[in-house]
Amino acid sequence: MACVCRALCIYLILAHATAASSAAVNNISVYWGQNADEGSLEKACGTGRYAMVIMAFLSVFGSGQTPALNFAGHCDPSAGGCAGLRDHIIACQSMGVKVLLSLGGGRGSYGFSSSSDAKGVATYLWDTFLGGSGDTSLRPFGEAVLDGIDLAIASNSSQSHYDDLAHNLTSLYNGDKSGRYLLTAAPWCLYPDASLGPALTTGLFDHVWVQFYNNPSCQYNPRNESILRSAWDQWAQALPSANYGGITLWSRYYDEASGYSVKLTGKADPPSGSLIPGGSGNAPPRKKMIIIYIVAGTSGLFGVCVILLTILLWYKKRHGMMPWHRGSRNVPRLESFLQRQETSHPKRYTYSQVKRMTKSFAHELGRGGYGSVFRGNTPDGREVAVKMLKDTDGDGEEFMNEVASISRTSHVNIVTLLGFCLQGSKRALVYEYMPNGSLDRYTFGNNSEGDQNLSWDMLFDIVVGIARGLEYLHNGCNTPIVHFDIKPQNILLDQDFSPKISDFGLAKLCRQKQSKISIAGMRGTVGYIAPEVFNRSYGAVSSKSDVYGYGMVVLEMVGARKQIDVSTDSSSKYFPQWLYENLDQFCGATTCEINSGTTELVRKMIIVGLWCIQFRPTDRPSMSKVLDMLESNTVDLQMPPN
């Protein structure tokens, strides 16, 4: 679930003119941890404007993965660097502000393989962040105890077993005499939520903050207010004891930039170095009631217009432009970039043409950290996937990366960019349509009903195709390209299940024969990021960083295709480590379902995957060497060092 709440984000335009607005002022919650420039957690609480602050996110959990936090540069969880948040959490709670941990987000790796898997994660959350029996020295926040768990599950995540998580957490909560712990959720406004639908029907959630934005079919539309009203009524009728209770803001960073909660409460940030004692003291009491947040009801069109006009005039005075002009200030820079590309970039479309292609964005295929993807058709009838970029406040780096890198490619295993749109703050990329979606649908049990279960032979062909695509990017282009975000979600499958590498928003163009790459900060997705990308002590950043992500994808495919339980401890260990120690056992067990020739393919995939995820880049093979290994006899392959 990506942060698209720009400045005023106008999902809060509908504000109740009387009693409801008072409730909104008293009950404002905010997500913190998605931008390193949003200020500290303690500072957010010290404003006195928030009843709850939700730390975002625990972005890796379930399916045997080691849970991992991602607070966007505020601290480094992998090195125990988040212990300093202990004092911030305790300070927030002393001000009367509740602090929760949110699970999920738009860029992560999570999901449950079974009910017992969900139960194990519930126990982990209880012992690690709440009132459990875990060793405080092993907790990321030390002895600080959070006030609850929030579920912000992306809509492309499987909905399986989140109800089991809710049941198990509630059971643990009920065993505690303090009664302090909350269970909350942030579903998308399209009802029922694709991920949390079954969980919300349990009635176990204390608060639900519905995201009435980022989805044209149910978000606020100034030309058709009934769209939001209809969605609002559907949620209010579906949830038990639903009542309007306040406002939840998706980003502390954008709230600070827009000053929206300041306008609601009249409370500006305290002077630097000072905090407001006592905080808001308005945290809603824990009771079995669903509170729908984000957008209030309206008492009439006149009140809406007055509030909107006031906000827009204040915004223009502060920022020197209207909200819809933000991002357009970078258009000259982007236009200059496109001119430098000369004829290398594809066809240019207007925004109205993009809307016609997608029938006003009627069919959403999915969403990610940089935008939503919609299905459409070009005027000549060709099926396309249109990616609408939403980071219009930025400098256009993602847009330029995508156009500059992919326009230089022409390969059967690289997705084709057919066109783009740059009009004011509107930016879109038009790709060829991939009918079988992403590889993510066929990994970690994400297959939905009707999805084809890929055979080992098909998986091996996909592994080879991805390798050919990466080898082309590293060595076959006139300008070598390092992708930096190889993961199942970025591998698309055409009608024949041939893989195509997509999403070049984080890509880096390299000079010829450049062995080392200079990058600012960390880039990629947790679980697939090479060690040297976040810690240079492991080695230099280079094309070998893509090799690591590729190896993780290969081993993930192997783990997902495994249909039999070959060991009772295979699900509790780090899967690549378990494969390294039990290769013969794994391959021997699979011979009952496949022939000996295919078993050799499986062995080859595992050995190649293990070579690719060596910690030091110098120990990993190049993609050219990977192709040689995949095309060689299995008996000639040696196991890598552990």
XYZ file of C-alpha atoms in Angstrom, residues 8-641:
634
model
C -4.072 18.040 1.071
C -4.880 14.769 -0.641
C -8.477 16.009 -0.938
C -9.845 12.763 0.473
C -10.689 14.897 3.486
C -12.787 17.450 1.614
C -16.053 16.089 2.977
C -16.061 17.369 6.542
C -19.088 17.476 8.818
C -19.912 21.077 9.657
C -20.993 20.503 13.262
C -20.706 17.530 15.606
C -18.778 15.317 13.217
C -16.065 17.912 12.728
C -15.656 18.121 16.482
C -15.180 14.369 16.646
C -12.624 14.568 13.850
C -10.585 17.131 15.774
C -10.555 14.945 18.877
C -9.778 11.695 17.092
C -7.003 12.082 14.536
C -4.630 9.200 13.905
C -1.613 9.182 11.608
C 0.777 6.694 9.989
C 4.445 7.377 10.761
C 7.530 5.697 9.302
C 7.201 6.076 5.535
C 9.521 9.035 4.993
C 12.794 9.856 6.732
C 12.042 13.585 6.484
C 8.813 13.451 8.512
C 10.546 14.036 11.855
C 10.832 11.758 14.853
C 8.102 9.644 16.388
C 8.289 11.627 19.618
C 7.901 14.893 17.726
C 4.767 13.582 15.992
C 3.213 12.693 19.335
C 4.356 15.972 20.883
C 2.256 18.034 18.490
C -0.798 17.145 20.583
C -2.820 16.582 17.414
C -2.908 12.793 17.268
C -4.770 10.285 19.417
C -2.860 7.417 17.829
C 0.374 7.102 15.861
C 0.738 3.972 13.750
C 4.304 2.849 13.029
C 4.613 1.592 9.432
C 5.546 -1.128 8.637
C 6.422 -4.686 9.606
C 6.855 -5.385 5.893
C 8.135 -8.965 5.986
C 6.362 -11.776 7.844
C 4.751 -15.168 7.386
C 5.529 -18.188 5.181
C 8.707 -19.034 7.082
C 10.318 -15.630 6.502
C 12.249 -13.806 9.179
C 10.050 -10.823 10.146
C 11.542 -7.448 9.232
C 10.664 -3.833 10.012
C 10.984 -1.020 7.472
C 10.719 2.548 8.763
C 12.081 4.265 5.643
C 15.487 5.260 6.969
C 14.498 6.278 10.507
C 16.566 3.369 11.799
C 18.249 0.173 10.609
C 16.344 -2.796 12.098
C 18.791 -5.362 10.694
C 21.594 -3.995 12.881
C 19.495 -3.473 15.996
C 19.387 0.230 15.237
C 15.738 0.710 16.190
C 16.340 0.339 19.913
C 16.396 4.129 20.141
C 12.672 4.181 19.372
C 12.078 2.790 22.865
C 12.284 6.247 24.446
C 10.091 7.748 21.725
C 7.355 5.138 22.257
C 7.386 5.592 26.013
C 7.314 9.396 25.602
C 4.322 9.149 23.264
C 2.407 6.958 25.697
C 3.185 9.317 28.559
C 1.460 12.037 26.524
C -1.672 9.917 26.193
C -0.950 8.925 22.585
C -1.404 5.276 21.677
C 1.331 3.739 19.504
C 0.513 0.796 17.224
C 2.558 -1.271 14.763
C 1.168 -1.709 11.258
C 1.691 -4.910 9.280
C 1.939 -4.907 5.504
C 2.423 -1.917 3.215
C 2.781 -1.794 -0.542
C 6.430 -2.798 -0.797
C 7.173 -5.914 1.191
C 6.959 -9.682 1.295
C 4.235 -11.137 3.465
C 1.389 -13.624 3.603
C 0.453 -16.816 5.413
C 0.783 -20.366 4.174
C -1.540 -21.896 6.780
C -3.558 -21.278 9.936
C -0.629 -22.432 12.045
C 1.597 -19.954 10.206
C -0.800 -17.136 11.161
C -0.852 -18.378 14.761
C 2.947 -18.343 14.856
C 3.062 -14.743 13.636
C 0.445 -13.749 16.246
C 2.624 -15.252 18.977
C 5.676 -13.476 17.558
C 3.851 -10.123 17.613
C 2.652 -10.709 21.163
C 6.073 -11.651 22.493
C 8.069 -9.102 20.496
C 5.983 -5.918 20.527
C 3.158 -6.340 23.031
C 2.775 -7.861 26.490
C 4.192 -11.318 25.869
C 6.921 -13.233 27.550
C 9.702 -12.474 25.050
C 13.179 -11.542 26.229
C 13.246 -7.713 26.205
C 16.905 -7.760 25.189
C 15.850 -9.372 21.890
C 13.012 -6.967 21.179
C 13.677 -4.234 18.589
C 12.195 -1.593 20.952
C 13.502 -3.060 24.197
C 11.030 -2.962 27.080
C 8.678 -0.534 25.298
C 5.252 -2.168 24.892
C 3.049 -1.060 22.001
C -0.698 -0.517 22.260
C -1.811 -2.781 19.451
C -1.497 -4.121 15.922
C -2.815 -2.624 12.690
C -3.284 -4.467 9.386
C -2.548 -2.416 6.256
C -2.478 -5.245 3.749
C -2.006 -4.410 0.067
C -4.918 -5.442 -2.122
C -2.748 -7.752 -4.224
C -1.924 -9.839 -1.160
C -3.697 -13.120 -0.529
C -6.628 -12.797 1.873
C -5.893 -16.206 3.374
C -5.634 -16.560 7.137
C -5.801 -12.903 8.207
C -8.955 -13.923 10.054
C -6.849 -16.566 11.828
C -4.352 -13.856 12.782
C -7.179 -11.714 14.181
C -8.594 -14.640 16.217
C -5.198 -15.545 17.661
C -4.258 -11.962 18.526
C -7.638 -11.413 20.195
C -7.165 -14.580 22.215
C -3.793 -13.310 23.432
C -5.263 -9.875 24.148
C -8.064 -11.366 26.217
C -5.547 -13.194 28.380
C -4.090 -9.895 29.503
C -5.747 -8.070 32.402
C -4.741 -4.557 31.310
C -7.184 -4.439 28.397
C -4.928 -1.928 26.621
C -4.367 -3.704 23.337
C -6.088 -2.688 20.098
C -6.620 -4.492 16.818
C -7.185 -2.205 13.836
C -7.254 -2.451 10.032
C -6.991 -0.188 6.989
C -8.935 -1.775 4.101
C -9.273 -0.215 0.640
C -12.583 1.527 -0.014
C -13.696 -0.973 -2.665
C -15.983 -3.354 -0.777
C -15.241 -6.080 0.172
C -11.536 -5.508 0.662
C -9.558 -7.989 -1.431
C -7.167 -8.854 1.403
C -9.012 -8.235 4.673
C -12.581 -9.109 3.664
C -12.948 -12.372 5.669
C -11.012 -10.958 8.638
C -13.282 -7.913 8.980
C -16.393 -10.098 9.153
C -15.116 -11.588 12.429
C -16.105 -8.423 14.313
C -12.834 -8.534 16.255
C -11.436 -5.179 15.140
C -11.649 -2.197 17.462
C -11.189 0.390 14.743
C -11.324 0.295 10.956
C -10.012 3.233 8.923
C -11.244 2.832 5.371
C -8.986 4.300 2.686
C -11.298 6.491 0.656
C -8.607 7.413 -1.850
C -6.383 5.901 -4.520
C -9.281 4.000 -6.102
C -11.431 5.871 -8.644
C -14.378 3.511 -8.202
C -14.988 4.546 -4.576
C -12.930 7.646 -3.712
C -14.130 11.248 -3.615
C -14.917 12.712 -7.030
C -15.888 16.411 -7.117
C -17.999 15.734 -10.210
C -19.810 12.778 -8.695
C -20.019 12.883 -4.918
C -22.376 9.880 -4.896
C -19.442 7.539 -5.612
C -17.971 8.116 -2.157
C -21.389 8.234 -0.500
C -22.261 4.825 -1.935
C -18.984 3.283 -0.768
C -19.346 4.908 2.646
C -22.872 3.523 3.095
C -21.750 0.058 2.020
C -18.986 -0.038 4.623
C -21.186 1.436 7.345
C -23.873 -1.186 6.744
C -21.447 -4.104 6.440
C -19.390 -3.578 9.581
C -20.900 -4.413 12.966
C -21.821 -1.370 15.064
C -20.175 0.994 12.602
C -19.922 4.626 13.710
C -18.032 7.603 12.387
C -15.293 8.376 14.865
C -12.618 10.614 13.381
C -9.948 10.933 10.737
C -6.865 8.878 9.978
C -4.094 10.422 7.884
C -2.019 8.089 5.753
C 1.241 10.000 6.077
C 2.756 12.117 8.842
C 5.127 13.555 6.225
C 2.361 14.906 3.986
C 0.279 16.032 6.930
C 3.251 18.079 8.099
C 3.781 19.454 4.590
C 0.137 20.422 4.090
C -0.669 21.474 7.650
C -4.036 19.743 7.421
C -4.281 18.555 11.032
C -3.103 22.003 12.166
C -6.105 23.517 10.412
C -8.391 20.994 12.106
C -7.041 21.390 15.610
C -5.444 24.828 15.637
C -2.347 23.258 17.193
C 0.898 24.091 15.441
C 4.091 22.120 15.997
C 5.758 23.027 19.316
C 9.078 24.900 19.210
C 12.112 22.760 18.466
C 13.255 20.861 21.532
C 9.949 21.157 23.367
C 7.000 18.827 23.668
C 3.409 19.330 24.660
C 2.875 17.564 28.005
C -0.180 15.435 28.265
C -0.765 15.184 24.512
C -4.273 15.025 23.172
C -5.486 12.542 25.718
C -8.233 11.659 23.277
C -7.380 8.091 22.362
C -10.681 6.305 21.770
C -11.530 3.837 24.531
C -11.259 0.159 23.742
C -14.699 -1.224 23.095
C -16.265 -3.536 20.604
C -17.111 -0.921 18.013
C -15.975 -0.318 14.486
C -14.978 3.267 13.783
C -14.770 4.286 10.156
C -12.079 6.914 9.659
C -10.623 8.942 6.788
C -13.707 10.796 5.461
C -16.507 12.391 7.442
C -20.121 12.761 6.340
C -21.445 16.004 4.859
C -24.345 18.188 5.887
C -24.694 19.906 2.562
C -22.954 21.015 -0.583
C -22.633 24.593 0.659
C -20.597 23.568 3.693
C -18.350 21.449 1.486
C -17.684 24.356 -0.863
C -16.886 26.770 1.982
C -14.438 24.344 3.597
C -12.826 23.479 0.266
C -12.414 27.126 -0.709
C -10.869 27.995 2.664
C -8.381 25.138 2.432
C -7.408 25.919 -1.148
C -6.850 29.640 -0.444
C -4.667 28.799 2.552
C -2.770 26.230 0.512
C -2.123 28.658 -2.351
C -0.913 31.334 0.095
C 1.523 28.911 1.715
C 2.813 27.051 -1.359
C 2.301 29.630 -4.102
C 0.316 27.171 -6.232
C -2.811 25.074 -6.191
C -2.499 21.385 -5.249
C -3.111 20.241 -8.810
C -0.121 22.302 -9.996
C 2.307 20.443 -7.753
C 4.605 18.309 -9.833
C 4.073 20.429 -12.941
C 7.027 22.601 -11.897
C 9.272 19.672 -12.878
C 7.769 19.390 -16.359
C 10.416 21.630 -18.013
C 13.129 19.385 -16.588
C 11.330 16.277 -17.840
C 10.708 17.841 -21.255
C 14.410 18.651 -21.502
C 15.192 15.056 -20.587
C 12.882 13.752 -23.339
C 14.480 16.051 -25.901
C 17.895 14.672 -24.987
C 16.559 11.176 -25.633
C 15.838 12.363 -29.191
C 14.012 9.598 -31.094
C 14.711 6.795 -28.647
C 11.534 7.243 -26.645
C 8.214 5.739 -27.855
C 4.918 7.397 -28.769
C 3.614 10.247 -26.638
C -0.042 10.324 -25.544
C -2.158 13.061 -24.003
C -3.881 12.476 -20.671
C -7.285 12.450 -22.378
C -6.039 9.705 -24.716
C -4.860 7.694 -21.706
C -8.291 8.082 -20.083
C -9.978 6.861 -23.261
C -7.596 3.911 -23.475
C -8.487 2.795 -19.942
C -12.167 3.809 -20.051
C -11.496 6.314 -17.268
C -9.319 3.826 -15.349
C -12.142 1.312 -14.964
C -10.091 -1.904 -14.730
C -7.273 -1.826 -12.184
C -4.747 -4.634 -12.579
C -2.769 -3.830 -9.447
C -0.820 -1.194 -7.577
C 2.676 -0.776 -6.252
C 5.035 1.691 -4.680
C 5.041 4.060 -7.678
C 1.490 3.877 -8.984
C -1.488 1.867 -10.144
C -1.697 -0.194 -13.331
C -4.837 -0.258 -15.465
C -5.885 -2.425 -18.391
C -6.702 -0.666 -21.643
C -6.667 -0.690 -25.426
C -4.891 1.540 -27.924
C -6.968 3.074 -30.744
C -5.907 0.204 -33.028
C -7.275 -2.347 -30.548
C -4.000 -3.537 -29.006
C -4.285 -4.534 -25.337
C -2.037 -2.493 -23.058
C -1.234 -2.015 -19.384
C -1.150 1.644 -18.354
C 0.917 2.531 -15.286
C -0.154 5.831 -13.709
C 2.694 7.305 -11.675
C 1.571 8.996 -8.505
C 4.740 10.595 -7.114
C 4.053 13.885 -8.877
C 5.707 15.948 -6.120
C 9.098 14.416 -6.783
C 11.714 15.302 -9.343
C 10.487 12.726 -11.855
C 13.366 10.319 -11.251
C 11.175 7.222 -11.507
C 9.631 8.446 -14.767
C 12.999 9.296 -16.294
C 14.553 6.031 -15.127
C 11.781 4.033 -16.748
C 11.774 5.893 -20.063
C 15.550 6.206 -20.312
C 16.329 2.588 -19.479
C 13.555 0.618 -21.112
C 13.657 2.711 -24.300
C 17.176 1.391 -24.811
C 16.062 -2.251 -24.720
C 14.716 -4.687 -27.257
C 14.615 -8.247 -26.012
C 12.048 -11.029 -25.821
C 12.464 -11.172 -22.022
C 12.103 -7.414 -21.407
C 8.645 -5.839 -21.360
C 8.020 -3.393 -24.223
C 7.251 0.264 -23.493
C 4.773 1.392 -26.165
C 4.248 4.975 -25.074
C 4.059 7.516 -22.291
C 2.135 10.567 -21.106
C 3.625 13.737 -19.618
C 1.036 16.457 -19.182
C 1.360 18.773 -16.198
C 1.451 16.595 -13.104
C 0.040 13.589 -15.009
C 2.580 10.929 -15.895
C 1.797 7.528 -17.371
C 3.660 4.676 -19.019
C 1.980 2.434 -21.595
C 3.218 -1.169 -21.797
C 2.309 -4.272 -23.723
C -0.305 -6.264 -21.795
C 0.772 -9.507 -20.095
C -2.319 -11.779 -19.788
C -0.830 -14.097 -17.170
C 0.074 -11.342 -14.751
C 3.182 -11.438 -12.598
C 5.232 -14.356 -11.328
C 4.090 -13.369 -7.843
C 0.756 -15.111 -8.564
C 2.568 -18.446 -8.670
C 4.812 -18.110 -5.619
C 4.283 -18.643 -1.901
C 0.832 -20.093 -2.372
C -0.550 -16.910 -3.939
C -2.358 -18.845 -6.673
C -5.956 -17.751 -6.802
C -8.713 -20.077 -7.871
C -8.337 -20.831 -11.560
C -4.622 -20.030 -11.720
C -2.542 -22.635 -13.456
C -0.102 -24.558 -11.258
C 3.182 -24.226 -13.112
C 5.113 -27.431 -13.712
C 8.798 -27.798 -12.953
C 9.594 -27.645 -16.676
C 7.667 -24.378 -17.012
C 9.389 -22.948 -13.934
C 12.792 -23.884 -15.332
C 11.977 -22.166 -18.635
C 10.972 -19.055 -16.667
C 14.242 -19.193 -14.701
C 16.204 -19.353 -17.970
C 14.156 -16.545 -19.529
C 14.750 -14.198 -16.598
C 18.478 -14.985 -16.762
C 18.568 -14.154 -20.479
C 16.782 -10.874 -19.863
C 19.201 -9.864 -17.102
C 22.237 -10.935 -19.117
C 20.977 -8.717 -21.938
C 20.549 -5.751 -19.577
C 24.039 -6.190 -18.142
C 25.922 -7.000 -21.333
C 23.723 -6.745 -24.431
C 22.564 -3.115 -24.274
C 24.550 -0.267 -25.747
C 24.309 1.237 -22.255
C 24.393 -1.464 -19.537
C 21.484 -1.339 -17.085
C 21.265 -2.581 -13.491
C 17.638 -3.137 -12.511
C 17.918 -3.052 -8.664
C 14.422 -4.456 -8.053
C 14.311 -8.035 -9.309
C 11.418 -9.792 -7.552
C 8.417 -11.949 -8.570
C 6.115 -8.901 -8.788
C 8.365 -7.413 -11.496
C 8.478 -10.545 -13.650
C 5.500 -10.550 -16.035
C 4.269 -13.606 -17.946
C 2.880 -13.438 -21.480
C 0.271 -15.733 -23.000
C 2.865 -18.523 -23.315
C 4.207 -17.966 -19.773
C 7.427 -16.505 -21.163
C 8.890 -14.088 -18.587
C 9.486 -10.402 -19.200
C 11.345 -8.149 -16.758
C 9.392 -4.975 -15.923
C 9.369 -1.910 -13.631
C 12.611 -0.029 -14.266
C 11.838 2.793 -11.827
C 14.911 2.011 -9.693
C 17.197 1.113 -12.601
C 20.625 2.638 -13.051
C 22.323 3.270 -16.398
C 26.030 2.438 -16.344
C 29.019 3.448 -18.370
C 30.568 0.762 -20.516
C 32.784 -1.606 -18.535
C 31.804 0.118 -15.291
C 32.302 -2.440 -12.513
C 31.199 -0.267 -9.585
C 28.031 1.775 -9.322
C 27.453 4.791 -7.106
C 23.962 5.009 -5.645
C 22.477 7.245 -2.972
C 20.964 5.302 -0.086
C 19.288 1.939 -0.406
C 17.032 0.846 -3.254
C 15.033 -2.304 -3.870
C 12.562 -4.483 -1.985
C 13.220 -6.100 1.374
C 14.014 -9.783 0.895
C 15.609 -9.282 -2.533
C 18.125 -6.514 -1.780
C 21.746 -7.603 -2.055
C 23.752 -7.111 1.180
C 26.166 -4.621 -0.400
C 23.288 -2.304 -1.372
C 22.533 -1.517 2.280
C 26.020 -2.158 3.715
C 29.035 -1.363 1.557
C 31.304 -3.441 3.806
C 30.115 -6.511 1.877
C 31.529 -5.150 -1.376
C 30.878 -2.769 -4.237
C 27.446 -2.257 -5.751
C 27.373 -3.614 -9.308
C 25.382 -5.805 -11.674
C 26.008 -8.589 -9.135
C 23.311 -6.914 -7.027
C 20.754 -8.040 -9.629
C 22.253 -11.534 -9.459
C 21.374 -11.711 -5.758
C 17.743 -10.732 -6.379
C 17.576 -13.272 -9.190
C 18.849 -16.026 -6.887
C 16.220 -15.207 -4.271
C 13.491 -15.356 -6.937
C 14.727 -18.753 -8.151
C 14.760 -20.249 -4.641
C 11.357 -18.740 -3.922
C 10.000 -20.496 -7.026
C 11.481 -23.768 -5.835
C 9.919 -23.352 -2.411
C 6.523 -22.428 -3.827
C 6.388 -25.396 -6.238
C 7.235 -27.920 -3.502
C 4.004 -29.847 -2.866
C 5.171 -32.360 -0.290
C 6.496 -32.084 3.236
C 10.035 -33.410 3.070
C 11.015 -32.403 6.581
C 9.252 -31.283 9.705
C 11.748 -28.476 10.249
C 11.812 -27.134 6.678
C 9.194 -24.478 7.417
C 10.898 -23.150 10.549
C 14.343 -22.625 8.995
C 15.540 -20.046 6.519
C 14.575 -21.931 3.368
C 17.804 -21.390 1.342
C 19.804 -22.629 4.329
C 17.554 -25.669 4.648
C 17.978 -26.414 0.924
C 21.747 -26.129 1.232
C 21.783 -28.670 4.045
C 19.153 -31.023 2.567
C 19.577 -30.853 -1.211
C 19.664 -34.610 -1.752
C 16.730 -35.132 0.591
C 14.650 -32.515 -1.204
C 15.434 -33.763 -4.713
C 15.006 -37.376 -3.632
C 11.585 -36.683 -2.184
C 10.419 -34.991 -5.399
C 11.202 -38.073 -7.535
C 7.857 -39.531 -6.478
C 6.074 -36.845 -8.493
C 8.483 -36.139 -11.370
C 10.823 -38.094 -13.616
C 14.578 -38.220 -13.144
C 15.226 -35.720 -15.939
C 13.066 -33.093 -14.305
C 14.660 -33.839 -10.950
C 17.975 -32.760 -12.468
C 16.376 -29.472 -13.505
C 15.252 -28.928 -9.920
C 18.732 -29.683 -8.602
C 20.211 -27.296 -11.151
C 17.818 -24.475 -10.139
C 18.701 -24.908 -6.474
C 22.467 -24.938 -7.005
C 22.333 -21.894 -9.290
C 20.079 -20.060 -6.811
C 22.453 -20.781 -3.932
C 25.428 -19.502 -5.924
C 23.561 -16.294 -6.748
C 22.762 -15.409 -3.124
C 26.315 -15.549 -1.833
C 26.761 -12.616 0.556
C 29.802 -11.133 -1.126
C 29.267 -10.033 -4.740
C 32.682 -11.342 -5.782
C 31.486 -14.862 -4.880
C 28.416 -14.635 -7.123
C 28.504 -15.590 -10.804
C 27.744 -13.078 -13.539
C 24.496 -13.575 -15.437
C 26.537 -14.904 -18.377
C 27.975 -17.551 -16.068
C 24.488 -18.269 -14.694
C 23.271 -19.064 -18.220
C 26.248 -21.363 -18.727
C 25.384 -23.171 -15.494
C 21.722 -23.557 -16.462
C 22.708 -24.995 -19.847
C 25.366 -27.359 -18.460
C 25.041 -30.869 -17.059
C 24.022 -30.984 -13.418
C 26.909 -33.299 -12.556
C 29.323 -30.545 -13.545
C 27.861 -28.091 -11.025
C 29.538 -27.729 -7.666
C 27.764 -26.596 -4.511
C 28.808 -23.116 -3.397
C 30.476 -22.460 -0.043
